[in-house]
Amino acid sequence: MTTTDAVTTITVGGPAPYDVIVGPGVSTAIEPFLGAAATCAVVHADALAKQAGAVVDAVGRSGVRVVSIPVPAGEGGKALDVLAAIWARLATAGVTRTDVVVSVGGGATTDVVGFAAATWLRGVRVVHVPTTLLAMVDAAVGGKTAINTTAGKNLVGAFHPPAGVLVDLDLLASLPQSEWVNGMAEVVKAGFIADPVILDLVTADPDGARRCDGKHSRELIERSIRMKAGVVSADLKEAGPREMLNYGHTLGHAIERVRDYAVPHGHAVAVGMVFAAELARAAGRLDPDVVARHRELIGTVGLPTSHDGDDWPALRAAMQVDKKSRGARLRFVVLEDIGRPVILDDPDEGLLEEAFAAVST
Ligand SMILES: NC(=O)c1ccc[n+]([C@@H]2O[C@H](COP(=O)([O-])OP(=O)(O)OC[C@H]3O[C@@H](n4cnc5c(N)ncnc54)[C@H](O)[C@@H]3O)[C@@H](O)[C@H]2O)c1
């Protein structure tokens, strides 16, 4: 990682290394990421036309022909018809193999635009300009792209690492606080699985941790990106250590599915992390103090620590079909301590029920 003046560069390694640039205003310093492109398609969440306009202008100033393509903001954009519409616009714009696609938006937008870039002409260069905390620290980094289909969420996708990610901190100014808090689930996760300094920063300024302009916001973002960059550099395709990023997500995904995606992702993952901590404690692997730290920190950032409902049978069934489970066996990422994630394979039903009882109200 290098930091010069206001800009931090975090390199993601692996088969096709790329840089994540963090700093205020960096989305308009896009020229070096355009490669040999003659044409650039900026595909953006329709609600973010103003933010995307600044990127379009910056591309235009670099002498590259630019087209602007709005897509529905949020999950509604991760759909087959939206993907088909993007392909049609790329065709009309004459986007070729050597051209570039840029996404501007939250994780839903970076996912669908990343998948469009992965599939157009069997893969063209993509640069992400994430605009939510979740997209900055998670969705835009790591090369996973996806859409939702009638078969389920994120079941159709591709690994397509970007050519670069521009994390423009100025873009957070318009982000609703609820979206910031949602993204903090992934930041806290990074703290628990790998970087305890993140947890200390949250504790040091609890009010600031709930706001994008908190005094440690930039460091929280950079540390989370660095953690993810380190993991995906070693394991792009989730064959090994990348599984650790799933901390809190096994129950989290089940809560989202059972509640028909009415529960925000970050809220579901927050409860999932407390559940995973309780599961590790029940299995004799984790000190109760660390479980208490989960509740304290997750509550501090404004996320829930318990699940209101007695829908265990439905959640248990949903976990069984999670796309990350293996065959009939359930696998959980649990902690043996802060920064020491391990896999708990096929835990006893009694342990699962004990852990769920500890998080349900
Ligand atoms: N590919 C991956 O590795 C990965 C990882 C995690 C999550 N995801 C995906 O990310 C998606 C969730 O992403 P998200 O939480 O960023 O939500 P999102 O993309 O749905 O955006 C949430 C809302 O915030 C608005 N918004 C975005 N940026 C804004 C800004 N700067 N100012 C004002 N409003 C803004 C959007 O228009 C939208 O209405 C899910 O589809 C999830 O599957 C992907």
mmCIF file of C-alpha atoms and ligand atoms in Angstrom:
data_model
loop_
_atom_site.group_PDB
_atom_site.id
_atom_site.type_symbol
_atom_site.label_atom_id
_atom_site.label_comp_id
_atom_site.label_asym_id
_atom_site.label_seq_id
_atom_site.Cartn_x
_atom_site.Cartn_y
_atom_site.Cartn_z
ATOM 1 C CA MET A 1 0.000 0.000 0.000
ATOM 2 C CA THR A 2 1.247 3.527 -0.760
ATOM 3 C CA THR A 3 -0.170 6.838 0.412
ATOM 4 C CA THR A 4 0.801 10.056 -1.323
ATOM 5 C CA ASP A 5 -0.852 13.295 -0.248
ATOM 6 C CA ALA A 6 -4.545 12.593 -0.277
ATOM 7 C CA VAL A 7 -4.446 9.356 -2.247
ATOM 8 C CA THR A 8 -3.917 5.786 -1.041
ATOM 9 C CA THR A 9 -3.191 2.952 -3.469
ATOM 10 C CA ILE A 10 -3.961 -0.631 -2.463
ATOM 11 C CA THR A 11 -2.904 -3.276 -4.975
ATOM 12 C CA VAL A 12 -4.956 -6.417 -5.376
ATOM 13 C CA GLY A 13 -2.710 -9.263 -6.542
ATOM 14 C CA GLY A 14 -3.534 -12.489 -8.304
ATOM 15 C CA PRO A 15 -3.594 -13.430 -11.974
ATOM 16 C CA ALA A 16 -4.561 -9.896 -13.092
ATOM 17 C CA PRO A 17 -3.403 -7.380 -10.453
ATOM 18 C CA TYR A 18 -5.137 -4.007 -10.188
ATOM 19 C CA ASP A 19 -5.106 -0.953 -7.974
ATOM 20 C CA VAL A 20 -7.784 0.364 -5.646
ATOM 21 C CA ILE A 21 -7.302 4.125 -5.347
ATOM 22 C CA VAL A 22 -8.793 5.745 -2.230
ATOM 23 C CA GLY A 23 -9.135 9.471 -1.653
ATOM 24 C CA PRO A 24 -11.353 12.507 -2.112
ATOM 25 C CA GLY A 25 -12.170 13.285 -5.748
ATOM 26 C CA VAL A 26 -10.386 10.253 -7.230
ATOM 27 C CA SER A 27 -13.306 9.279 -9.499
ATOM 28 C CA THR A 28 -12.356 12.060 -11.889
ATOM 29 C CA ALA A 29 -8.712 10.942 -12.042
ATOM 30 C CA ILE A 30 -9.814 8.071 -14.278
ATOM 31 C CA GLU A 31 -7.630 8.639 -17.338
ATOM 32 C CA PRO A 32 -4.833 6.175 -16.384
ATOM 33 C CA PHE A 33 -7.461 3.408 -16.067
ATOM 34 C CA LEU A 34 -8.880 3.778 -19.555
ATOM 35 C CA GLY A 35 -6.055 1.783 -21.162
ATOM 36 C CA ALA A 36 -6.082 1.889 -24.948
ATOM 37 C CA ALA A 37 -9.828 2.544 -25.128
ATOM 38 C CA ALA A 38 -11.283 4.620 -27.933
ATOM 39 C CA THR A 39 -14.771 4.380 -26.401
ATOM 40 C CA CYS A 40 -15.871 4.300 -22.763
ATOM 41 C CA ALA A 41 -19.355 3.377 -21.548
ATOM 42 C CA VAL A 42 -20.172 4.825 -18.118
ATOM 43 C CA VAL A 43 -23.016 2.691 -16.750
ATOM 44 C CA HIS A 44 -24.491 4.268 -13.641
ATOM 45 C CA ALA A 45 -27.323 3.940 -11.155
ATOM 46 C CA ASP A 46 -30.027 6.273 -12.487
ATOM 47 C CA ALA A 47 -30.276 8.006 -9.104
ATOM 48 C CA LEU A 48 -26.608 8.991 -9.349
ATOM 49 C CA ALA A 49 -26.651 10.876 -12.667
ATOM 50 C CA LYS A 50 -24.871 13.881 -11.158
ATOM 51 C CA GLN A 51 -22.001 11.845 -9.691
ATOM 52 C CA ALA A 52 -21.711 9.862 -12.940
ATOM 53 C CA GLY A 53 -21.740 13.119 -14.928
ATOM 54 C CA ALA A 54 -18.464 14.167 -13.313
ATOM 55 C CA VAL A 55 -16.910 10.842 -14.369
ATOM 56 C CA VAL A 56 -18.314 11.205 -17.921
ATOM 57 C CA ASP A 57 -16.812 14.711 -18.151
ATOM 58 C CA ALA A 58 -13.435 13.451 -16.903
ATOM 59 C CA VAL A 59 -13.400 10.662 -19.511
ATOM 60 C CA GLY A 60 -14.356 13.183 -22.193
ATOM 61 C CA ARG A 61 -11.483 15.489 -21.189
ATOM 62 C CA SER A 62 -9.063 12.611 -21.728
ATOM 63 C CA GLY A 63 -10.070 12.470 -25.403
ATOM 64 C CA VAL A 64 -11.898 9.108 -25.200
ATOM 65 C CA ARG A 65 -15.386 8.977 -26.761
ATOM 66 C CA VAL A 66 -17.870 8.483 -23.923
ATOM 67 C CA VAL A 67 -21.469 7.287 -23.631
ATOM 68 C CA SER A 68 -23.574 7.420 -20.480
ATOM 69 C CA ILE A 69 -25.943 4.515 -19.741
ATOM 70 C CA PRO A 70 -28.357 4.779 -16.769
ATOM 71 C CA VAL A 71 -29.637 1.596 -15.105
ATOM 72 C CA PRO A 72 -32.166 1.232 -12.262
ATOM 73 C CA ALA A 73 -30.461 1.887 -8.900
ATOM 74 C CA GLY A 74 -30.346 -0.903 -6.326
ATOM 75 C CA GLU A 75 -31.403 -4.559 -6.636
ATOM 76 C CA GLY A 76 -33.857 -3.753 -9.453
ATOM 77 C CA GLY A 77 -30.819 -3.180 -11.657
ATOM 78 C CA LYS A 78 -29.427 -6.699 -11.121
ATOM 79 C CA ALA A 79 -31.861 -8.219 -13.572
ATOM 80 C CA LEU A 80 -31.654 -10.054 -16.866
ATOM 81 C CA ASP A 81 -33.640 -7.403 -18.753
ATOM 82 C CA VAL A 82 -31.318 -4.665 -17.459
ATOM 83 C CA LEU A 83 -28.305 -6.742 -18.494
ATOM 84 C CA ALA A 84 -29.800 -7.205 -21.973
ATOM 85 C CA ALA A 85 -30.406 -3.458 -22.204
ATOM 86 C CA ILE A 86 -26.757 -2.762 -21.273
ATOM 87 C CA TRP A 87 -25.560 -5.226 -23.958
ATOM 88 C CA ALA A 88 -27.805 -3.460 -26.518
ATOM 89 C CA ARG A 89 -26.377 -0.047 -25.577
ATOM 90 C CA LEU A 90 -22.794 -1.376 -25.745
ATOM 91 C CA ALA A 91 -23.556 -2.674 -29.240
ATOM 92 C CA THR A 92 -25.026 0.652 -30.366
ATOM 93 C CA ALA A 93 -22.055 2.513 -28.901
ATOM 94 C CA GLY A 94 -19.662 0.218 -30.777
ATOM 95 C CA VAL A 95 -17.790 -0.902 -27.656
ATOM 96 C CA THR A 96 -15.010 -3.233 -28.826
ATOM 97 C CA ARG A 97 -12.585 -5.602 -27.099
ATOM 98 C CA THR A 98 -10.093 -2.803 -26.434
ATOM 99 C CA ASP A 99 -12.693 -0.409 -25.010
ATOM 100 C CA VAL A 100 -13.730 0.063 -21.400
ATOM 101 C CA VAL A 101 -16.867 -0.019 -19.267
ATOM 102 C CA VAL A 102 -17.099 2.035 -16.056
ATOM 103 C CA SER A 103 -19.648 1.394 -13.289
ATOM 104 C CA VAL A 104 -20.858 4.160 -10.973
ATOM 105 C CA GLY A 105 -23.111 3.073 -8.124
ATOM 106 C CA GLY A 106 -23.614 0.819 -5.136
ATOM 107 C CA GLY A 107 -22.855 -2.896 -5.045
ATOM 108 C CA ALA A 108 -25.944 -3.786 -7.069
ATOM 109 C CA THR A 109 -24.708 -1.571 -9.891
ATOM 110 C CA THR A 110 -21.066 -2.703 -9.742
ATOM 111 C CA ASP A 111 -22.352 -6.320 -9.802
ATOM 112 C CA VAL A 112 -24.544 -5.978 -12.909
ATOM 113 C CA VAL A 113 -22.114 -3.731 -14.770
ATOM 114 C CA GLY A 114 -19.231 -6.065 -13.875
ATOM 115 C CA PHE A 115 -21.235 -8.993 -15.265
ATOM 116 C CA ALA A 116 -22.100 -7.043 -18.419
ATOM 117 C CA ALA A 117 -18.369 -6.335 -18.903
ATOM 118 C CA ALA A 118 -17.489 -9.982 -18.185
ATOM 119 C CA THR A 119 -19.871 -11.209 -20.867
ATOM 120 C CA TRP A 120 -19.712 -8.503 -23.563
ATOM 121 C CA LEU A 121 -17.400 -9.832 -26.308
ATOM 122 C CA ARG A 122 -16.392 -12.509 -23.730
ATOM 123 C CA GLY A 123 -14.891 -9.900 -21.467
ATOM 124 C CA VAL A 124 -13.948 -6.231 -21.716
ATOM 125 C CA ARG A 125 -12.084 -4.027 -19.269
ATOM 126 C CA VAL A 126 -14.172 -2.681 -16.367
ATOM 127 C CA VAL A 127 -13.390 0.063 -13.859
ATOM 128 C CA HIS A 128 -15.564 0.409 -10.771
ATOM 129 C CA VAL A 129 -16.502 3.674 -9.085
ATOM 130 C CA PRO A 130 -18.359 2.431 -5.972
ATOM 131 C CA THR A 131 -20.643 4.937 -4.248
ATOM 132 C CA THR A 132 -21.765 3.092 -1.085
ATOM 133 C CA LEU A 133 -19.634 1.986 1.838
ATOM 134 C CA LEU A 134 -20.554 -1.639 1.112
ATOM 135 C CA ALA A 135 -19.471 -1.371 -2.516
ATOM 136 C CA MET A 136 -16.237 0.414 -1.572
ATOM 137 C CA VAL A 137 -15.094 -2.154 0.973
ATOM 138 C CA ASP A 138 -16.647 -5.263 -0.519
ATOM 139 C CA ALA A 139 -18.638 -5.522 -3.763
ATOM 140 C CA ALA A 140 -16.304 -3.562 -6.066
ATOM 141 C CA VAL A 141 -13.147 -5.288 -4.811
ATOM 142 C CA GLY A 142 -12.511 -8.954 -5.545
ATOM 143 C CA GLY A 143 -13.835 -9.559 -9.044
ATOM 144 C CA LYS A 144 -17.165 -11.256 -8.278
ATOM 145 C CA THR A 145 -20.043 -10.120 -10.492
ATOM 146 C CA ALA A 146 -23.646 -11.319 -10.590
ATOM 147 C CA ILE A 147 -27.281 -10.756 -11.386
ATOM 148 C CA ASN A 148 -30.428 -12.097 -9.736
ATOM 149 C CA THR A 149 -32.741 -14.490 -11.566
ATOM 150 C CA THR A 150 -35.980 -16.290 -10.753
ATOM 151 C CA ALA A 151 -33.757 -19.123 -9.447
ATOM 152 C CA GLY A 152 -32.353 -16.840 -6.732
ATOM 153 C CA LYS A 153 -30.027 -13.989 -5.834
ATOM 154 C CA ASN A 154 -26.493 -13.902 -7.255
ATOM 155 C CA LEU A 155 -26.785 -17.395 -8.760
ATOM 156 C CA VAL A 156 -25.688 -16.251 -12.225
ATOM 157 C CA GLY A 157 -22.371 -14.455 -12.430
ATOM 158 C CA ALA A 158 -18.701 -14.558 -13.271
ATOM 159 C CA PHE A 159 -15.317 -13.818 -11.778
ATOM 160 C CA HIS A 160 -14.144 -10.746 -13.695
ATOM 161 C CA PRO A 161 -11.580 -8.651 -11.798
ATOM 162 C CA PRO A 162 -11.696 -4.937 -12.610
ATOM 163 C CA ALA A 163 -8.832 -3.001 -14.180
ATOM 164 C CA GLY A 164 -9.098 -0.577 -11.274
ATOM 165 C CA VAL A 165 -11.371 0.664 -8.500
ATOM 166 C CA LEU A 166 -11.725 4.366 -7.700
ATOM 167 C CA VAL A 167 -12.959 4.838 -4.134
ATOM 168 C CA ASP A 168 -13.917 8.519 -4.174
ATOM 169 C CA LEU A 169 -14.583 9.499 -0.559
ATOM 170 C CA ASP A 170 -16.449 12.651 -1.676
ATOM 171 C CA LEU A 171 -19.202 10.412 -3.092
ATOM 172 C CA LEU A 172 -20.169 9.368 0.430
ATOM 173 C CA ALA A 173 -21.502 12.858 1.219
ATOM 174 C CA SER A 174 -24.914 12.057 -0.295
ATOM 175 C CA LEU A 175 -25.134 8.488 1.055
ATOM 176 C CA PRO A 176 -28.053 8.020 3.492
ATOM 177 C CA GLN A 177 -26.828 7.169 6.991
ATOM 178 C CA SER A 178 -28.779 3.896 6.913
ATOM 179 C CA GLU A 179 -26.659 2.794 3.919
ATOM 180 C CA TRP A 180 -23.460 3.719 5.770
ATOM 181 C CA VAL A 181 -24.546 1.646 8.769
ATOM 182 C CA ASN A 182 -25.454 -1.240 6.449
ATOM 183 C CA GLY A 183 -21.917 -1.242 5.039
ATOM 184 C CA MET A 184 -20.406 -1.112 8.522
ATOM 185 C CA ALA A 185 -21.349 -4.800 8.924
ATOM 186 C CA GLU A 186 -18.604 -5.683 6.429
ATOM 187 C CA VAL A 187 -16.162 -3.289 8.126
ATOM 188 C CA VAL A 188 -16.786 -4.860 11.535
ATOM 189 C CA LYS A 189 -16.496 -8.304 9.917
ATOM 190 C CA ALA A 190 -13.057 -7.341 8.597
ATOM 191 C CA GLY A 191 -12.138 -6.341 12.137
ATOM 192 C CA PHE A 192 -13.259 -9.606 13.691
ATOM 193 C CA ILE A 193 -11.727 -11.948 11.123
ATOM 194 C CA ALA A 194 -8.448 -10.141 10.486
ATOM 195 C CA ASP A 195 -7.814 -6.624 11.768
ATOM 196 C CA PRO A 196 -8.498 -5.842 15.449
ATOM 197 C CA VAL A 197 -7.420 -2.217 14.926
ATOM 198 C CA ILE A 198 -10.744 -1.728 13.114
ATOM 199 C CA LEU A 199 -12.541 -2.765 16.301
ATOM 200 C CA ASP A 200 -10.395 -0.394 18.367
ATOM 201 C CA LEU A 201 -11.204 2.501 16.002
ATOM 202 C CA VAL A 202 -14.930 1.826 16.376
ATOM 203 C CA THR A 203 -14.584 1.733 20.154
ATOM 204 C CA ALA A 204 -12.515 4.935 20.157
ATOM 205 C CA ASP A 205 -15.219 6.957 18.368
ATOM 206 C CA PRO A 206 -18.585 5.182 18.572
ATOM 207 C CA ASP A 207 -20.604 8.154 17.273
ATOM 208 C CA GLY A 208 -18.238 8.644 14.357
ATOM 209 C CA ALA A 209 -18.491 4.972 13.429
ATOM 210 C CA ARG A 210 -22.160 5.512 12.586
ATOM 211 C CA ARG A 211 -21.436 8.376 10.163
ATOM 212 C CA CYS A 212 -19.514 8.686 6.916
ATOM 213 C CA ASP A 213 -17.765 11.820 8.233
ATOM 214 C CA GLY A 214 -16.537 10.154 11.428
ATOM 215 C CA LYS A 215 -12.931 10.898 12.289
ATOM 216 C CA HIS A 216 -11.767 7.346 11.513
ATOM 217 C CA SER A 217 -13.968 6.749 8.448
ATOM 218 C CA ARG A 218 -11.158 6.805 5.918
ATOM 219 C CA GLU A 219 -8.972 4.491 7.968
ATOM 220 C CA LEU A 220 -11.877 2.083 8.502
ATOM 221 C CA ILE A 221 -12.474 2.000 4.736
ATOM 222 C CA GLU A 222 -8.798 1.545 3.860
ATOM 223 C CA ARG A 223 -8.226 -1.180 6.445
ATOM 224 C CA SER A 224 -11.290 -3.094 5.243
ATOM 225 C CA ILE A 225 -10.199 -2.858 1.603
ATOM 226 C CA ARG A 226 -6.674 -3.936 2.530
ATOM 227 C CA MET A 227 -8.043 -6.980 4.343
ATOM 228 C CA LYS A 228 -10.194 -8.000 1.364
ATOM 229 C CA ALA A 229 -7.383 -7.265 -1.098
ATOM 230 C CA GLY A 230 -5.053 -9.541 0.854
ATOM 231 C CA VAL A 231 -7.532 -12.408 0.905
ATOM 232 C CA VAL A 232 -8.626 -12.240 -2.741
ATOM 233 C CA SER A 233 -5.031 -11.767 -3.937
ATOM 234 C CA ALA A 234 -4.344 -15.251 -2.607
ATOM 235 C CA ASP A 235 -7.648 -16.818 -3.630
ATOM 236 C CA LEU A 236 -9.713 -15.196 -6.393
ATOM 237 C CA LYS A 237 -12.102 -18.099 -6.912
ATOM 238 C CA GLU A 238 -13.025 -19.017 -3.348
ATOM 239 C CA ALA A 239 -11.065 -22.273 -3.331
ATOM 240 C CA GLY A 240 -9.418 -21.561 0.027
ATOM 241 C CA PRO A 241 -8.975 -18.579 2.366
ATOM 242 C CA ARG A 242 -11.624 -16.432 0.608
ATOM 243 C CA GLU A 243 -14.212 -18.567 2.399
ATOM 244 C CA MET A 244 -13.303 -16.650 5.574
ATOM 245 C CA LEU A 245 -15.030 -13.580 4.109
ATOM 246 C CA ASN A 246 -18.236 -15.528 4.598
ATOM 247 C CA TYR A 247 -18.138 -14.833 8.361
ATOM 248 C CA GLY A 248 -21.703 -14.134 9.511
ATOM 249 C CA HIS A 249 -23.080 -14.770 6.031
ATOM 250 C CA THR A 250 -24.415 -18.339 6.399
ATOM 251 C CA LEU A 251 -27.210 -17.352 8.778
ATOM 252 C CA GLY A 252 -27.207 -13.843 7.244
ATOM 253 C CA HIS A 253 -28.098 -15.116 3.770
ATOM 254 C CA ALA A 254 -30.753 -17.399 5.284
ATOM 255 C CA ILE A 255 -32.362 -14.456 7.120
ATOM 256 C CA GLU A 256 -32.400 -12.425 3.879
ATOM 257 C CA ARG A 257 -33.987 -15.289 1.949
ATOM 258 C CA VAL A 258 -36.573 -16.260 4.576
ATOM 259 C CA ARG A 259 -37.581 -12.600 5.015
ATOM 260 C CA ASP A 260 -37.799 -12.146 1.232
ATOM 261 C CA TYR A 261 -34.899 -9.664 1.201
ATOM 262 C CA ALA A 262 -36.831 -7.174 3.337
ATOM 263 C CA VAL A 263 -33.976 -7.281 5.903
ATOM 264 C CA PRO A 264 -30.968 -5.203 4.734
ATOM 265 C CA HIS A 265 -27.881 -7.318 3.991
ATOM 266 C CA GLY A 266 -25.771 -5.622 6.669
ATOM 267 C CA HIS A 267 -28.444 -6.208 9.341
ATOM 268 C CA ALA A 268 -28.700 -9.894 8.419
ATOM 269 C CA VAL A 269 -24.901 -10.338 8.450
ATOM 270 C CA ALA A 270 -24.688 -8.525 11.805
ATOM 271 C CA VAL A 271 -27.046 -11.056 13.408
ATOM 272 C CA GLY A 272 -25.193 -13.816 11.546
ATOM 273 C CA MET A 273 -21.901 -12.759 13.141
ATOM 274 C CA VAL A 274 -23.395 -12.842 16.649
ATOM 275 C CA PHE A 275 -24.828 -16.284 15.808
ATOM 276 C CA ALA A 276 -21.424 -17.503 14.566
ATOM 277 C CA ALA A 277 -19.804 -16.214 17.760
ATOM 278 C CA GLU A 278 -22.427 -17.965 19.903
ATOM 279 C CA LEU A 279 -21.918 -21.142 17.873
ATOM 280 C CA ALA A 280 -18.162 -21.037 18.440
ATOM 281 C CA ARG A 281 -18.740 -20.457 22.160
ATOM 282 C CA ALA A 282 -21.215 -23.348 22.348
ATOM 283 C CA ALA A 283 -18.637 -25.557 20.609
ATOM 284 C CA GLY A 284 -16.062 -24.588 23.235
ATOM 285 C CA ARG A 285 -13.919 -22.737 20.700
ATOM 286 C CA LEU A 286 -14.457 -19.068 21.665
ATOM 287 C CA ASP A 287 -14.159 -17.131 24.898
ATOM 288 C CA PRO A 288 -17.489 -15.588 26.048
ATOM 289 C CA ASP A 289 -15.750 -12.181 26.294
ATOM 290 C CA VAL A 290 -15.277 -12.179 22.524
ATOM 291 C CA VAL A 291 -18.965 -13.011 22.058
ATOM 292 C CA ALA A 292 -19.796 -10.047 24.292
ATOM 293 C CA ARG A 293 -17.463 -7.873 22.178
ATOM 294 C CA HIS A 294 -19.485 -8.837 19.090
ATOM 295 C CA ARG A 295 -22.718 -7.611 20.688
ATOM 296 C CA GLU A 296 -21.083 -4.434 21.968
ATOM 297 C CA LEU A 297 -19.405 -3.420 18.694
ATOM 298 C CA ILE A 298 -22.205 -4.441 16.351
ATOM 299 C CA GLY A 299 -24.696 -2.560 18.537
ATOM 300 C CA THR A 300 -22.362 0.449 18.676
ATOM 301 C CA VAL A 301 -22.394 0.914 14.895
ATOM 302 C CA GLY A 302 -26.202 0.809 14.861
ATOM 303 C CA LEU A 303 -26.721 -2.755 13.652
ATOM 304 C CA PRO A 304 -28.992 -5.397 15.249
ATOM 305 C CA THR A 305 -27.571 -8.172 17.418
ATOM 306 C CA SER A 306 -30.679 -10.338 17.621
ATOM 307 C CA HIS A 307 -33.274 -11.870 15.337
ATOM 308 C CA ASP A 308 -36.949 -11.307 16.086
ATOM 309 C CA GLY A 309 -38.698 -14.481 15.185
ATOM 310 C CA ASP A 310 -39.120 -18.158 15.931
ATOM 311 C CA ASP A 311 -38.546 -19.215 12.321
ATOM 312 C CA TRP A 312 -35.588 -21.526 13.024
ATOM 313 C CA PRO A 313 -36.900 -24.417 10.864
ATOM 314 C CA ALA A 314 -37.119 -22.119 7.819
ATOM 315 C CA LEU A 315 -33.706 -20.576 8.516
ATOM 316 C CA ARG A 316 -32.134 -23.993 9.049
ATOM 317 C CA ALA A 317 -33.559 -25.204 5.715
ATOM 318 C CA ALA A 318 -32.373 -22.037 3.952
ATOM 319 C CA MET A 319 -28.830 -22.508 5.301
ATOM 320 C CA GLN A 320 -28.803 -26.030 3.879
ATOM 321 C CA VAL A 321 -29.235 -24.734 0.336
ATOM 322 C CA ASP A 322 -26.806 -21.827 0.698
ATOM 323 C CA LYS A 323 -24.646 -21.837 -2.408
ATOM 324 C CA LYS A 324 -21.549 -21.927 -0.240
ATOM 325 C CA SER A 325 -22.508 -25.050 1.700
ATOM 326 C CA ARG A 326 -21.014 -28.309 0.470
ATOM 327 C CA GLY A 327 -23.402 -31.162 -0.234
ATOM 328 C CA ALA A 328 -25.451 -32.033 2.831
ATOM 329 C CA ARG A 329 -22.880 -30.619 5.283
ATOM 330 C CA LEU A 330 -23.148 -27.167 6.753
ATOM 331 C CA ARG A 331 -19.905 -25.224 7.031
ATOM 332 C CA PHE A 332 -19.561 -22.176 9.240
ATOM 333 C CA VAL A 333 -16.755 -19.699 9.515
ATOM 334 C CA VAL A 334 -16.236 -19.226 13.249
ATOM 335 C CA LEU A 335 -13.553 -17.552 15.336
ATOM 336 C CA GLU A 336 -11.175 -19.134 17.802
ATOM 337 C CA ASP A 337 -10.197 -15.590 18.731
ATOM 338 C CA ILE A 338 -10.310 -12.154 17.128
ATOM 339 C CA GLY A 339 -8.312 -12.476 13.905
ATOM 340 C CA ARG A 340 -8.337 -16.301 13.983
ATOM 341 C CA PRO A 341 -11.127 -17.594 11.726
ATOM 342 C CA VAL A 342 -11.523 -21.352 11.223
ATOM 343 C CA ILE A 343 -14.099 -23.631 9.602
ATOM 344 C CA LEU A 344 -16.608 -25.451 11.773
ATOM 345 C CA ASP A 345 -17.740 -28.326 9.583
ATOM 346 C CA ASP A 346 -21.075 -30.038 10.118
ATOM 347 C CA PRO A 347 -21.783 -28.899 13.700
ATOM 348 C CA ASP A 348 -24.263 -30.824 15.865
ATOM 349 C CA GLU A 349 -27.881 -29.737 15.572
ATOM 350 C CA GLY A 350 -27.906 -29.088 19.336
ATOM 351 C CA LEU A 351 -25.113 -26.527 18.995
ATOM 352 C CA LEU A 352 -26.916 -24.768 16.145
ATOM 353 C CA GLU A 353 -30.121 -24.605 18.159
ATOM 354 C CA GLU A 354 -28.282 -23.336 21.245
ATOM 355 C CA ALA A 355 -26.612 -20.591 19.203
ATOM 356 C CA PHE A 356 -29.899 -19.614 17.561
ATOM 357 C CA ALA A 357 -31.679 -19.478 20.930
ATOM 358 C CA ALA A 358 -28.981 -17.044 22.081
ATOM 359 C CA VAL A 359 -29.685 -14.605 19.206
ATOM 360 C CA SER A 360 -33.459 -14.920 18.838
ATOM 361 C CA THR A 361 -35.898 -12.728 20.727
HETATM 362 N N1 LIG B 1 -19.622 -8.838 -5.838
HETATM 363 C C1 LIG B 1 -19.416 -8.960 -4.549
HETATM 364 O O1 LIG B 1 -18.375 -9.474 -4.106
HETATM 365 C C2 LIG B 1 -20.437 -8.431 -3.598
HETATM 366 C C3 LIG B 1 -20.141 -8.351 -2.235
HETATM 367 C C4 LIG B 1 -21.096 -7.820 -1.378
HETATM 368 C C5 LIG B 1 -22.319 -7.396 -1.878
HETATM 369 N N2 LIG B 1 -22.578 -7.494 -3.205
HETATM 370 C C6 LIG B 1 -23.857 -7.026 -3.751
HETATM 371 O O2 LIG B 1 -23.985 -5.648 -3.485
HETATM 372 C C7 LIG B 1 -25.377 -5.311 -3.479
HETATM 373 C C8 LIG B 1 -25.661 -4.348 -2.359
HETATM 374 O O3 LIG B 1 -24.923 -3.189 -2.584
HETATM 375 P P1 LIG B 1 -25.174 -1.826 -1.771
HETATM 376 O O4 LIG B 1 -25.411 -2.118 -0.347
HETATM 377 O O5 LIG B 1 -24.079 -0.933 -2.177
HETATM 378 O O6 LIG B 1 -26.591 -1.332 -2.279
HETATM 379 P P2 LIG B 1 -27.195 -0.790 -3.651
HETATM 380 O O7 LIG B 1 -26.284 -0.842 -4.803
HETATM 381 O O8 LIG B 1 -28.498 -1.502 -3.776
HETATM 382 O O9 LIG B 1 -27.474 0.738 -3.318
HETATM 383 C C9 LIG B 1 -28.351 1.065 -2.271
HETATM 384 C C10 LIG B 1 -29.044 2.390 -2.550
HETATM 385 O O10 LIG B 1 -28.131 3.456 -2.294
HETATM 386 C C11 LIG B 1 -28.213 4.405 -3.345
HETATM 387 N N3 LIG B 1 -26.898 5.045 -3.409
HETATM 388 C C12 LIG B 1 -25.738 4.454 -3.761
HETATM 389 N N4 LIG B 1 -24.738 5.304 -3.613
HETATM 390 C C13 LIG B 1 -25.265 6.483 -3.196
HETATM 391 C C14 LIG B 1 -24.719 7.746 -2.878
HETATM 392 N N5 LIG B 1 -23.412 7.969 -2.905
HETATM 393 N N6 LIG B 1 -25.553 8.728 -2.507
HETATM 394 C C15 LIG B 1 -26.892 8.491 -2.417
HETATM 395 N N7 LIG B 1 -27.467 7.316 -2.680
HETATM 396 C C16 LIG B 1 -26.660 6.325 -3.077
HETATM 397 C C17 LIG B 1 -28.522 3.569 -4.550
HETATM 398 O O11 LIG B 1 -29.056 4.361 -5.581
HETATM 399 C C18 LIG B 1 -29.524 2.566 -3.993
HETATM 400 O O12 LIG B 1 -30.805 3.098 -3.959
HETATM 401 C C19 LIG B 1 -26.128 -6.608 -3.398
HETATM 402 O O13 LIG B 1 -26.732 -6.874 -4.632
HETATM 403 C C20 LIG B 1 -25.059 -7.652 -3.101
HETATM 404 O O14 LIG B 1 -25.382 -8.914 -3.649
HETATM 405 C C21 LIG B 1 -21.657 -7.991 -4.062
#
